[in-house]
CSV table of C-alpha atoms in Angstrom, one decimal:
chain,number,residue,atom,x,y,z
A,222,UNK,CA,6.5,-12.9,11.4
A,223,UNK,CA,4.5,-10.0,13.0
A,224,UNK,CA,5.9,-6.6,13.7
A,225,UNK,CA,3.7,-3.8,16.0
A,226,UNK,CA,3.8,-0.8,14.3
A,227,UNK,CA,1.8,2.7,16.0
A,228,UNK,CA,-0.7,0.1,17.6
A,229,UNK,CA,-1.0,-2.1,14.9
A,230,UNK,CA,0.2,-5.8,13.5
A,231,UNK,CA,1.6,-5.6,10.0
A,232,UNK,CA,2.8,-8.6,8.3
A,233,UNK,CA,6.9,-8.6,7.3
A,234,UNK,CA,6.8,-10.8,4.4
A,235,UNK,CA,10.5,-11.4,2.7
A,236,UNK,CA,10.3,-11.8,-1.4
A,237,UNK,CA,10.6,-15.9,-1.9
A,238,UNK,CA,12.5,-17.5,-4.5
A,239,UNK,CA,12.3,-21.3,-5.2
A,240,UNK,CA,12.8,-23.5,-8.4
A,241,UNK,CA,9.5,-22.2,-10.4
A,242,UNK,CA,9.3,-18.6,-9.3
A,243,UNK,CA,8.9,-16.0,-6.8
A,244,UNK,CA,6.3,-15.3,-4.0
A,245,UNK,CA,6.1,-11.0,-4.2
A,246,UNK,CA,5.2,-10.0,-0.2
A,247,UNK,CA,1.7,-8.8,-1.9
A,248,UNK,CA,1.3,-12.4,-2.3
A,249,UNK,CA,1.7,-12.2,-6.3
A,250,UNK,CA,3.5,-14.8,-8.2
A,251,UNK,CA,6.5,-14.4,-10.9
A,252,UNK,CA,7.1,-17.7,-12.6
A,253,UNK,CA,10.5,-18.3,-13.4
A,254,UNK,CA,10.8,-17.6,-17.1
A,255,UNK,CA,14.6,-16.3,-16.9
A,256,UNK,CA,14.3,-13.5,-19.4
A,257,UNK,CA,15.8,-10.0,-18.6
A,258,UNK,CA,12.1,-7.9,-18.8
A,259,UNK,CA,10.4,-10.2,-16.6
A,260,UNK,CA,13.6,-9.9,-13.8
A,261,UNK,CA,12.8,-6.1,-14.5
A,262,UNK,CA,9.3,-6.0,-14.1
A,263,UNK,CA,9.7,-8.3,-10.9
A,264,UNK,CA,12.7,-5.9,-9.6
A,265,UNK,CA,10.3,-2.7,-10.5
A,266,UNK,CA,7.3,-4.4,-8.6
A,267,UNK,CA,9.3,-5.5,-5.3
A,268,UNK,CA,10.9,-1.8,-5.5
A,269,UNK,CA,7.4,-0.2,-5.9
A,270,UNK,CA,6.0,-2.8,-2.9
A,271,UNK,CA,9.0,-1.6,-0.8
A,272,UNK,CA,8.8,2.1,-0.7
A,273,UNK,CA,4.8,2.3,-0.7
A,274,UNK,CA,5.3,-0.1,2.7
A,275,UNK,CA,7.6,2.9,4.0
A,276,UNK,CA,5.2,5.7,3.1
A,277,UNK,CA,2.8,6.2,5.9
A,278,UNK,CA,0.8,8.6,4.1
A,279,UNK,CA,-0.6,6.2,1.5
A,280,UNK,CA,-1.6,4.3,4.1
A,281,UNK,CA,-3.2,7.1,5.8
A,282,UNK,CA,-4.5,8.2,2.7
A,283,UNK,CA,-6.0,4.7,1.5
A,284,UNK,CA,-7.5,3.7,5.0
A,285,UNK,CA,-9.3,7.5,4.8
A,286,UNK,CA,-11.0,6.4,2.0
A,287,UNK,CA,-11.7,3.1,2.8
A,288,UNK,CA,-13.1,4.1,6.1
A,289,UNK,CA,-15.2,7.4,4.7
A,290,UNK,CA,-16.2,4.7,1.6
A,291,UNK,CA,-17.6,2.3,4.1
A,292,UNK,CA,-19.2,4.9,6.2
A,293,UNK,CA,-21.5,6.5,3.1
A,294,UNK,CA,-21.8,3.4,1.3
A,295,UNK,CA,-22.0,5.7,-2.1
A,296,UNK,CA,-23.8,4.4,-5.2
A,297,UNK,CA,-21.1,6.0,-7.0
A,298,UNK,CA,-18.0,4.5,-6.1
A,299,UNK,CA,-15.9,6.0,-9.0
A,300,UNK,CA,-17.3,9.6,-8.6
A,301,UNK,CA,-17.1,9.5,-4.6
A,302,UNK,CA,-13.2,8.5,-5.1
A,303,UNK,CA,-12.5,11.0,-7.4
A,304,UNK,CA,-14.3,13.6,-5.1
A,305,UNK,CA,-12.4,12.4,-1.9
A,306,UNK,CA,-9.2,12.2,-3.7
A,307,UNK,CA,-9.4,16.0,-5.4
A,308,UNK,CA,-10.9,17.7,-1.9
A,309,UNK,CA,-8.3,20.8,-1.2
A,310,UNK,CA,-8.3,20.1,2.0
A,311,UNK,CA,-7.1,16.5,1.7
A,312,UNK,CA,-3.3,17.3,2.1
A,313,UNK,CA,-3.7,19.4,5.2
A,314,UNK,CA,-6.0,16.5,7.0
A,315,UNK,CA,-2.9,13.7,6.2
A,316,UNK,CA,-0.4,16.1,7.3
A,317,UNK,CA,-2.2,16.7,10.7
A,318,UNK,CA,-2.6,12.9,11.1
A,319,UNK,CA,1.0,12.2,10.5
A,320,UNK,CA,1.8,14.8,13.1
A,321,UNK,CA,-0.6,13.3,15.7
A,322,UNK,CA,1.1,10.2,15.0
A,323,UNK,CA,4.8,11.1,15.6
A,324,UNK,CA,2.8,13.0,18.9
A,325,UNK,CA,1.8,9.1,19.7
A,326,UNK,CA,4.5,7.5,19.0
C-alpha cells in the first residue's frame, strides 16, 4: 500500500513472517534460525527501521546530502560527506525546513 505523506508517496511495508524467515520493510531477510540473538538482532533492526521512518529529520538530513552530492558530483565523496555533515550551520538549515514543513502541512 501507498500512503501520501507532505507531497510525497512512501511505501508502508508491514514486517513478513512465513515458514523460512522474515521480510524486514527495508527489504532485508532474517532466515529462521530460532535462536534467541538472532530474534534480538531482528527485534533491534525492525525497532531501529521503525523510529528512523518517524524521524523526519533524517530524512531531511539524508535527501540534503544526497541532493547537494548529486549537484557537485565531488571526487571526494568521503571528505565532501564529512564536510556537509560537520557544517555549523547544518542544524539551523534542518530546523528551518522542518518548520516550513509544519507551515505546509
Amino acid at each position: 500500500p501507498l500512503q501520501v505523506r507532505r507531497g510525497k508517496c512512501i511505501r508502508i511495508m508491514k514486517v513478513q513472517r512465513t515458514d523460512y524467515g522474515t521480510f524486514l520493510p527495508s527489504g532485508g531477510f532474517y532466515p529462521k534460525w530460532g535462536s534467541e540473538t538472532e530474534k534480538h538482532n531482528i527485534q533491534t533492526r525492525i525497532a531501529n527501521e521503525r523510529y528512523l521512518r518517524t524521524r523526519q529529520e533524517v530524512e531531511l538530513l539524508l535527501s540534503g546530502f544526497f541532493r547537494e552530492m548529486f549537484l557537485k558530483r565531488p571526487d571526494n565523496i568521503l571528505e565532501f560527506a564529512a564536510d556537509y555533515f560537520t557544517d555549523p550551520g547544518l542544524p539551523n538549515k534542518i530546523h528551518m525546513q522542518l518548520i516550513e514543513d509544519k507551515k505546509a502541512a
